[in-house]
mmCIF file of C-alpha atoms and ligand atoms in Angstrom:
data_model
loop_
_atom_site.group_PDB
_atom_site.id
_atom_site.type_symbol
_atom_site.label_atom_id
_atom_site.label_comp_id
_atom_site.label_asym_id
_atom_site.label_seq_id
_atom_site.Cartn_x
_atom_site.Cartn_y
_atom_site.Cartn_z
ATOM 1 C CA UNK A 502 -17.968 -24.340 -53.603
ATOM 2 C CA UNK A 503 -16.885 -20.804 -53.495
ATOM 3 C CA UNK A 504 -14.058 -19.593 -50.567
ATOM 4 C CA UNK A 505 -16.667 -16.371 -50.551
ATOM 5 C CA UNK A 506 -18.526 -15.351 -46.811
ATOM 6 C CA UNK A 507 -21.678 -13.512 -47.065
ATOM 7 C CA UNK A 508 -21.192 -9.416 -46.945
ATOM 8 C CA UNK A 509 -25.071 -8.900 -47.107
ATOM 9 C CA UNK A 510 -27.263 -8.827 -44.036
ATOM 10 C CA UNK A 511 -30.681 -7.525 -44.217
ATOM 11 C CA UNK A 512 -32.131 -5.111 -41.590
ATOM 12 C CA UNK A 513 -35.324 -5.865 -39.852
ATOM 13 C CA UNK A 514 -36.832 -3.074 -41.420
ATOM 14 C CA UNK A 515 -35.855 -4.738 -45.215
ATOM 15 C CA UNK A 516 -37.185 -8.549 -44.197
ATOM 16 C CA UNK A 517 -40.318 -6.899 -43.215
ATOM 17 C CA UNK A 518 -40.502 -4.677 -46.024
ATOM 18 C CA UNK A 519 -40.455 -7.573 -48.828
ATOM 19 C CA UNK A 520 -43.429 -9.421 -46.460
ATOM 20 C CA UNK A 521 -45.163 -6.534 -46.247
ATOM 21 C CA UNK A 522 -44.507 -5.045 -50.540
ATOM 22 C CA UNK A 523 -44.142 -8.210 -51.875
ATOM 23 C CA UNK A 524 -40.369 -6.916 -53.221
ATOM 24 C CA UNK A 525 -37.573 -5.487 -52.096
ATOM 25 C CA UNK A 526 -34.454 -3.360 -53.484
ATOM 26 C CA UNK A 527 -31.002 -3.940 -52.446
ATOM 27 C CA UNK A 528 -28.087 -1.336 -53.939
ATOM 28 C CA UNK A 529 -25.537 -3.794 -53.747
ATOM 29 C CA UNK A 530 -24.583 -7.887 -53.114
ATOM 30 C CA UNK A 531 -21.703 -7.794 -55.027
ATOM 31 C CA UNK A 532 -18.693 -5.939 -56.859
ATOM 32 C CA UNK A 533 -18.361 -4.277 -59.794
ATOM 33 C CA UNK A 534 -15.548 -6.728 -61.138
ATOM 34 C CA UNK A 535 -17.870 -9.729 -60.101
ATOM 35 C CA UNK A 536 -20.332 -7.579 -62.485
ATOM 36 C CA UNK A 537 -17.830 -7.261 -65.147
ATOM 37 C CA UNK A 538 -16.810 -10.775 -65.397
ATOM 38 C CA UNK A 539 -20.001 -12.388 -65.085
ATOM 39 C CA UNK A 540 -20.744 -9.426 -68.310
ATOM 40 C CA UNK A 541 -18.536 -11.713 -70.200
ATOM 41 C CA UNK A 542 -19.663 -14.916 -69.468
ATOM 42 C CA UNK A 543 -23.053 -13.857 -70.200
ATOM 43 C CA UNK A 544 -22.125 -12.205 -73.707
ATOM 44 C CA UNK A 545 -20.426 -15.684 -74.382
ATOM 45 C CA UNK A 546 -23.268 -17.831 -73.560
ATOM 46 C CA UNK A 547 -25.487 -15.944 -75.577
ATOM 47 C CA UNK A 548 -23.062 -15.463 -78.356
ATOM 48 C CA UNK A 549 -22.970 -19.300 -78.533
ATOM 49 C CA UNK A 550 -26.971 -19.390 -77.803
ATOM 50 C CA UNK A 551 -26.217 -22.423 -75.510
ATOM 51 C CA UNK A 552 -28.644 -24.816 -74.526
ATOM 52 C CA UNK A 553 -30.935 -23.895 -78.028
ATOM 53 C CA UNK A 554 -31.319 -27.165 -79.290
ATOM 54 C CA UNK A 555 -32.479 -28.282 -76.116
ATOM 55 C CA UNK A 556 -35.141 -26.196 -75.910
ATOM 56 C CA UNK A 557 -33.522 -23.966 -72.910
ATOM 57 C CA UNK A 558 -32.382 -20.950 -75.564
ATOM 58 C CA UNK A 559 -35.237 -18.998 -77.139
ATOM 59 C CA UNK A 560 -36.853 -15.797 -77.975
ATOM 60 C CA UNK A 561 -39.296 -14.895 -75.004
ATOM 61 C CA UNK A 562 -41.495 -12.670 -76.591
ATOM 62 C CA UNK A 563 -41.347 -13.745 -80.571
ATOM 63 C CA UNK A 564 -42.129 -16.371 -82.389
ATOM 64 C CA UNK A 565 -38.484 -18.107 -82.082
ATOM 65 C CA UNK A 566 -38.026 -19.152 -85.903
ATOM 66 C CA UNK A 567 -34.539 -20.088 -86.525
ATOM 67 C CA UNK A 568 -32.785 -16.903 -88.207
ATOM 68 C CA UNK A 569 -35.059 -14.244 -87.322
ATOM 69 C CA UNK A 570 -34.091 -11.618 -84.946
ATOM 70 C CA UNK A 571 -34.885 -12.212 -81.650
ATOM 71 C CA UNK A 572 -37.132 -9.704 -79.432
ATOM 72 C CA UNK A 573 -36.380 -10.420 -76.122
ATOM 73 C CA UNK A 574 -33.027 -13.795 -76.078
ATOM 74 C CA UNK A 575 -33.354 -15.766 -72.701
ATOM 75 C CA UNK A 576 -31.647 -18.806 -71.749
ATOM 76 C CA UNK A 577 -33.114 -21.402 -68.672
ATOM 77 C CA UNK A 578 -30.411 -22.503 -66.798
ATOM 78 C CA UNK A 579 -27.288 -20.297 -67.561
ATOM 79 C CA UNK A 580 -25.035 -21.644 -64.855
ATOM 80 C CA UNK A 581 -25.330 -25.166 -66.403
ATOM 81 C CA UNK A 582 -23.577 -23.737 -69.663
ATOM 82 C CA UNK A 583 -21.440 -21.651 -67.583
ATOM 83 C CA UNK A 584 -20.745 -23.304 -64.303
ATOM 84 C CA UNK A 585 -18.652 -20.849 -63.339
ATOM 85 C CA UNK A 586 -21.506 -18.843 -62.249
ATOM 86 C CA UNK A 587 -22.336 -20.847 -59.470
ATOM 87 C CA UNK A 588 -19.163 -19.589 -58.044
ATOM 88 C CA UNK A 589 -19.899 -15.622 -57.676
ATOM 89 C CA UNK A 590 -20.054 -13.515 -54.325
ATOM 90 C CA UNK A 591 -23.395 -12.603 -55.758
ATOM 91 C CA UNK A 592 -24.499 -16.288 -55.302
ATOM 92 C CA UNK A 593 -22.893 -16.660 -51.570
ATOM 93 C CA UNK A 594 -25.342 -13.528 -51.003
ATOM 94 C CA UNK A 595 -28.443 -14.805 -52.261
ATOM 95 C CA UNK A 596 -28.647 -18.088 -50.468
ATOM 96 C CA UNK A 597 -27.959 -16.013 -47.224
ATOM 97 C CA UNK A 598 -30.643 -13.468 -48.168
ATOM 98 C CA UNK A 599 -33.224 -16.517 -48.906
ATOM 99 C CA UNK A 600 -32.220 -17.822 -45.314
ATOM 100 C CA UNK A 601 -32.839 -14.423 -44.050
ATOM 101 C CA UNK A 602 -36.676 -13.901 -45.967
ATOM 102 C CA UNK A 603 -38.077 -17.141 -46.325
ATOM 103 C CA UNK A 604 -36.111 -19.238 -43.685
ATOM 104 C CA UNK A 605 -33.694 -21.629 -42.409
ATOM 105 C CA UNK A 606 -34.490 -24.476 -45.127
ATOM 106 C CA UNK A 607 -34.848 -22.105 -48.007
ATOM 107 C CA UNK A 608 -32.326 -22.914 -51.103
ATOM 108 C CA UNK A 609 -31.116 -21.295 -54.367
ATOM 109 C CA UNK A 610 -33.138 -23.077 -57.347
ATOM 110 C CA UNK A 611 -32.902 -22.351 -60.672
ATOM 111 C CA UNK A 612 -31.725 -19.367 -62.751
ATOM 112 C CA UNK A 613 -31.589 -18.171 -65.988
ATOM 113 C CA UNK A 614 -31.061 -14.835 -68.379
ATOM 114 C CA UNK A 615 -32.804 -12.613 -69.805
ATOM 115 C CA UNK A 616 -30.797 -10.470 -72.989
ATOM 116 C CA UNK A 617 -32.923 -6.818 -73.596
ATOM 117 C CA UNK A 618 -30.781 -6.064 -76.890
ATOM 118 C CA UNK A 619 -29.873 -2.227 -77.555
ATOM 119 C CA UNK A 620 -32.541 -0.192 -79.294
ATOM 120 C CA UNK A 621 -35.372 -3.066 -80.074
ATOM 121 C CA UNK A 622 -35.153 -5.515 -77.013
ATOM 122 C CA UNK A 623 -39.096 -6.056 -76.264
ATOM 123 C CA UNK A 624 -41.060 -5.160 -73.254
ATOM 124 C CA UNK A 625 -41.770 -7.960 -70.355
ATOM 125 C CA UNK A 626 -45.217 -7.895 -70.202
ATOM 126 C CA UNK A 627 -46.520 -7.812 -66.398
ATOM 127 C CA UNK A 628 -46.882 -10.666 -65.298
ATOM 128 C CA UNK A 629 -46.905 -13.211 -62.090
ATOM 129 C CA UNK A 630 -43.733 -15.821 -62.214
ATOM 130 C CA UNK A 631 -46.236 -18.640 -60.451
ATOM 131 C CA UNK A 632 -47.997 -18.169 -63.619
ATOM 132 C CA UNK A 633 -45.273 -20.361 -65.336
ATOM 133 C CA UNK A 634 -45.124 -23.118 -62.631
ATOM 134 C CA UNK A 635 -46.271 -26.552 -61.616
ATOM 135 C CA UNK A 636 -50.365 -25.530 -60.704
ATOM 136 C CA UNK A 637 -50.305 -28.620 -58.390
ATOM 137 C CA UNK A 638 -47.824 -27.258 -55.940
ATOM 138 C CA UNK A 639 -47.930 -24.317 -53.382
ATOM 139 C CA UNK A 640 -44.600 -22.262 -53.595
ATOM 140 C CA UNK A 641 -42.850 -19.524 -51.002
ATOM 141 C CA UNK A 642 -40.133 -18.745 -53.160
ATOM 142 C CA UNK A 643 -38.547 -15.208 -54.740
ATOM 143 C CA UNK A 644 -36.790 -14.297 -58.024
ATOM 144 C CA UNK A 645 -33.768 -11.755 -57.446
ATOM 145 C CA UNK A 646 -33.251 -10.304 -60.442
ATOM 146 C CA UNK A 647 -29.586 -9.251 -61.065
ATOM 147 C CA UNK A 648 -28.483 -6.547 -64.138
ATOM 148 C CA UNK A 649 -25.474 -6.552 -65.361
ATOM 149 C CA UNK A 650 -25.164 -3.141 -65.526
ATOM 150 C CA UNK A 651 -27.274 -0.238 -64.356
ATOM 151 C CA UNK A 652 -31.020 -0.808 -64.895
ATOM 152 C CA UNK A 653 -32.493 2.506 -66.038
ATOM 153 C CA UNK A 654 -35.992 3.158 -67.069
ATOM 154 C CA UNK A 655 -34.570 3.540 -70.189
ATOM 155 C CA UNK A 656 -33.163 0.466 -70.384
ATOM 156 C CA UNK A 657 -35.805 -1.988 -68.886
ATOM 157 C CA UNK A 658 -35.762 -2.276 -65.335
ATOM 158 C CA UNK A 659 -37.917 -3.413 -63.391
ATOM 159 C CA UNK A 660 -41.720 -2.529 -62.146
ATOM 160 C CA UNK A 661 -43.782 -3.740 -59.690
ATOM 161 C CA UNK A 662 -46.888 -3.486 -58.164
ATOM 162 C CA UNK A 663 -46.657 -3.107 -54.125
ATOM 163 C CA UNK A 664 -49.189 -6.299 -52.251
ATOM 164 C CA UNK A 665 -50.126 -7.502 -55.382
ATOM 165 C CA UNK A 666 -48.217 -10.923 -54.284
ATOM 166 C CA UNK A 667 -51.739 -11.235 -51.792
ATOM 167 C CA UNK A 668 -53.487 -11.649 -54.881
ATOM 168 C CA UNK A 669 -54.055 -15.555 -56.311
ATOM 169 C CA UNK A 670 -52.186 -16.188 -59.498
ATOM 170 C CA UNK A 671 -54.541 -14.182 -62.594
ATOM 171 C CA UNK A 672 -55.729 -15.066 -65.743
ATOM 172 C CA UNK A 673 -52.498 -14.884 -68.131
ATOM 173 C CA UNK A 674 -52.224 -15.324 -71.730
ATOM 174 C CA UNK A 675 -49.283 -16.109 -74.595
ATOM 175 C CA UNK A 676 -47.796 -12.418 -75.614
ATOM 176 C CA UNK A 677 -50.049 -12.091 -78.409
ATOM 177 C CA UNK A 678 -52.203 -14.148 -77.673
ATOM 178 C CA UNK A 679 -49.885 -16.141 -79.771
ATOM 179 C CA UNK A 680 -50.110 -19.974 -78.459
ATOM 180 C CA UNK A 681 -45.836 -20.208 -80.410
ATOM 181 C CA UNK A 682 -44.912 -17.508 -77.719
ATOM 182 C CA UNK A 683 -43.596 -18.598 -74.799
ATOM 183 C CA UNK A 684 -43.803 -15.355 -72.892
ATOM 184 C CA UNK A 685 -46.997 -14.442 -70.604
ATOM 185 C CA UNK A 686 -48.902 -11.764 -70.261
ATOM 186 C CA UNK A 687 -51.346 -11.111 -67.401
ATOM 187 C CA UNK A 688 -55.317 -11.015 -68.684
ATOM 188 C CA UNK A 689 -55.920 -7.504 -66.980
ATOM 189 C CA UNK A 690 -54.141 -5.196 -64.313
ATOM 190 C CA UNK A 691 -54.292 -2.277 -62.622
ATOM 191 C CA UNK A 692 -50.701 -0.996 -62.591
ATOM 192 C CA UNK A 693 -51.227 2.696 -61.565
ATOM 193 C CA UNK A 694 -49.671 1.913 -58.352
ATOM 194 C CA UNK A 695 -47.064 0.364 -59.772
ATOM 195 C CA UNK A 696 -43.190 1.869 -58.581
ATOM 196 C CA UNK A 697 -39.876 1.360 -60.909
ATOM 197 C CA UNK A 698 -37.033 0.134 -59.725
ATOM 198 C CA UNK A 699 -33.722 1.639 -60.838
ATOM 199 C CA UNK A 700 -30.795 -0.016 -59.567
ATOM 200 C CA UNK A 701 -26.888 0.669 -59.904
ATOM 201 C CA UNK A 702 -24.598 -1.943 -61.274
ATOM 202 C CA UNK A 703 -23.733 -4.631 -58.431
ATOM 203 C CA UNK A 704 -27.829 -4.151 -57.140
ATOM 204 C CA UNK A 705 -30.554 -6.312 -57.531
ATOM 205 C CA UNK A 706 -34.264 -6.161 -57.389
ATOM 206 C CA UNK A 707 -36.318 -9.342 -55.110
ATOM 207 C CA UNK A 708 -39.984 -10.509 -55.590
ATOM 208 C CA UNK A 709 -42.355 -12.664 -54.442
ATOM 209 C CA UNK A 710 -43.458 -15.181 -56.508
ATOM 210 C CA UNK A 711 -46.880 -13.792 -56.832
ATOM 211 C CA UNK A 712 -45.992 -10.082 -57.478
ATOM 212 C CA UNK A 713 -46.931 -8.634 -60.454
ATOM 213 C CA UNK A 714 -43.939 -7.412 -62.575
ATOM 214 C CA UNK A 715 -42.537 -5.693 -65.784
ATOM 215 C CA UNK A 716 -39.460 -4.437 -67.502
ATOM 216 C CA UNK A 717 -39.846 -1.777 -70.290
ATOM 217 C CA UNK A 718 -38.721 -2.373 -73.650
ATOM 218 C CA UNK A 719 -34.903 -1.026 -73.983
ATOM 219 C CA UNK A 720 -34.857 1.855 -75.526
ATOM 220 C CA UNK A 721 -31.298 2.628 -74.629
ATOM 221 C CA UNK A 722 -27.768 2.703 -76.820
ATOM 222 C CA UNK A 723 -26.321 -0.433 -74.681
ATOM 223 C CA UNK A 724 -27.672 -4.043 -74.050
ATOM 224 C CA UNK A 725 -29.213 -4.339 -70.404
ATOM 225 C CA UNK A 726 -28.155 -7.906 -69.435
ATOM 226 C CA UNK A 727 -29.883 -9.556 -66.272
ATOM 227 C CA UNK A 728 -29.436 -12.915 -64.669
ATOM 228 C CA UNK A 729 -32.533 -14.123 -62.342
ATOM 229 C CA UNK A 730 -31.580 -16.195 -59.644
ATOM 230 C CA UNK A 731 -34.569 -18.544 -57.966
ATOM 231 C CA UNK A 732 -34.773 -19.099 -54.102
ATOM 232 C CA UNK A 733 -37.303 -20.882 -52.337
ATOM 233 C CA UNK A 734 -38.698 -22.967 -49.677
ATOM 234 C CA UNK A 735 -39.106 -26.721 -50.763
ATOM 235 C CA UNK A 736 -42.548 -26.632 -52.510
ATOM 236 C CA UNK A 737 -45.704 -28.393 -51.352
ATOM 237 C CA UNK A 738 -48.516 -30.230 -53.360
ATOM 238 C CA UNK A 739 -51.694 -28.294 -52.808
ATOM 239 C CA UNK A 740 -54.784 -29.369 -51.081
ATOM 240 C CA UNK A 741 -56.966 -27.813 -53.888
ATOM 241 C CA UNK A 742 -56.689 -28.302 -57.551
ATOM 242 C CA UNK A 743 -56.195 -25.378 -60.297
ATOM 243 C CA UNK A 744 -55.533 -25.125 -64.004
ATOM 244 C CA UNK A 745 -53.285 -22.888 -65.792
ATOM 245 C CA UNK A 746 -54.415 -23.192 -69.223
ATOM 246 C CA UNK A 747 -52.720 -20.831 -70.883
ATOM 247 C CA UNK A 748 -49.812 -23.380 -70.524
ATOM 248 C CA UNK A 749 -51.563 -26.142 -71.821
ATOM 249 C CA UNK A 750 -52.217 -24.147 -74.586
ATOM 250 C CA UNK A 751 -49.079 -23.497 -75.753
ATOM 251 C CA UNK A 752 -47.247 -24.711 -79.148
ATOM 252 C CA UNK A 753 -43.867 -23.200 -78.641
ATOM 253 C CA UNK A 754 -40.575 -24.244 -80.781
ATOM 254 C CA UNK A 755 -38.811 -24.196 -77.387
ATOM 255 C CA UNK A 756 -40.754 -27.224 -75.963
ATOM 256 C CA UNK A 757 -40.495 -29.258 -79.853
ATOM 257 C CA UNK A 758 -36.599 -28.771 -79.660
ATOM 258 C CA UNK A 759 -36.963 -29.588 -75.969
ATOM 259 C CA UNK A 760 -38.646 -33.154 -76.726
ATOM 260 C CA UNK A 761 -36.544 -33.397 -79.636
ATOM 261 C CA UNK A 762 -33.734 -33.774 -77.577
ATOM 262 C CA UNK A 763 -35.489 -35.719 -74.763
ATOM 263 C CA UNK A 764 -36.226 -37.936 -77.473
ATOM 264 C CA UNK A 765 -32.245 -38.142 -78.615
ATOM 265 C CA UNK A 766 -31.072 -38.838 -74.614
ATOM 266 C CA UNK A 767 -32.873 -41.453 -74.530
ATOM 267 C CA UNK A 768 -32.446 -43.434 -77.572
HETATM 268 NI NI1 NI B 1383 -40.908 -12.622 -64.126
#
């Protein structure tokens, strides 16, 4: 465990802002030399693209053939190839700010990364995060959403749409409608309302996870590097049943390697 004592305490006004919007900006939970170092362990990680042939490196929003450039690089589960993340002031923070939102029992979950290269990194389609999850559980959780830099609207930060984490979980589809995709795209929204979130180096950006959500493509002269951090509320099993078939319809290269190397632990 980290030596580091929360230096972020949310106002009454914020908590009730992010129950109320469904999201929430903060300008800073941590320092700019917490932002550069965790800049290099992030470059390394993906330089190495750790955790590939287990199925937890990919391309997001491409096809994810071996050799081809990659649209939008993500890695599940960063701080288990660098477990030095775990250690950050910018951790300490979040499990106090989960605390403070969702409540005494609430707990930092997983992470992972998402890599918006210079010049070509893809769009993040809008989309829910429950979209993604286990349709037999009920969830109270939130996804803060850390850059490594500045996020710019010309670099891809991110968008929401205000109360749209009332709404139930929509109708999403594969990015392309492409079932090898492992990126989702909502069916159809109404995102005039929507607001953009720039945020300065050190800031990060909180939603619900029912709020609808995008990041622009990156259309910027420098990578925009952001780490998402999960916090939630230990999940329930629901009362009613749903279906998320646009998982069950997926045939991504992630989830072969994945088994692949299920497969391999186990022999
Ligand atoms: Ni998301």
């Amino acid at each position: 465990m980290s030596d580091f004592k929360p230096t972020v305490q949310l106002t009454q006004d914020q908590i009730d802002f992010y129950h109320r919007e469904g999201y929430l900006v903060l300008d800073s939970i941590t320092t700019l030399d917490e932002i550069a170092w965790m800049r290099d362990v992030y470059d390394r990680i993906f330089e190495q693209k750790a955790g590939r042939e287990e199925g937890n490196q990919f391309d997001l929003a491409g096809t994810d053939e071996e050799g081809k450039r990659e649209a939008l690089p993500q890695i599940l589960a960063p701080s288990k190839y660098a477990p030095e993340l775990k250690e950050g002031l910018y951790r300490v923070n979040t499990a106090h700010i989960a605390k403070q939102l969702l409540g005494s029992l609430a707990t930092v979950g997983g992470d992972h990364a998402i890599f918006k290269p210079a010049g070509y990194g893809a769009a993040t389609p809008w989309h829910q995060d429950e979209a993604y999850w286990n349709p037999m559980m009920t969830y109270n959780s939130f996804s803060l959403w850390l850059p490594l830099q500045e996020a710019t609207l010309e670099n891809g930060c991110l968008w929401f749409v205000p109360r749209s984490h009332n709404w139930e979980v929509q109708p999403h589809h594969c990015i392309n409608n492409d079932p090898r995709i492992h990126g989702l795209e909502i069916d159809a929204i109404d995102a005039s309302m929507a607001v953009a979130c720039p945020i300065p180096a050190g800031g990060c950006t909180i939603h619900h996870n029912r709020t609808a959500h995008y990041a622009g493509a990156n259309t910027s002269t420098t990578p925009r590097r952001a780490l998402i951090v999960g916090c939630g509320m230990p999940a329930t099993h629901r009362e009613t049943p749903r279906a998320f078939y646009w998982n069950e319809r997926k045939e991504t290269p992630r989830e072969a390697r994945a088994k692949v190397a299920e497969a391999k632990a186990q022999a």
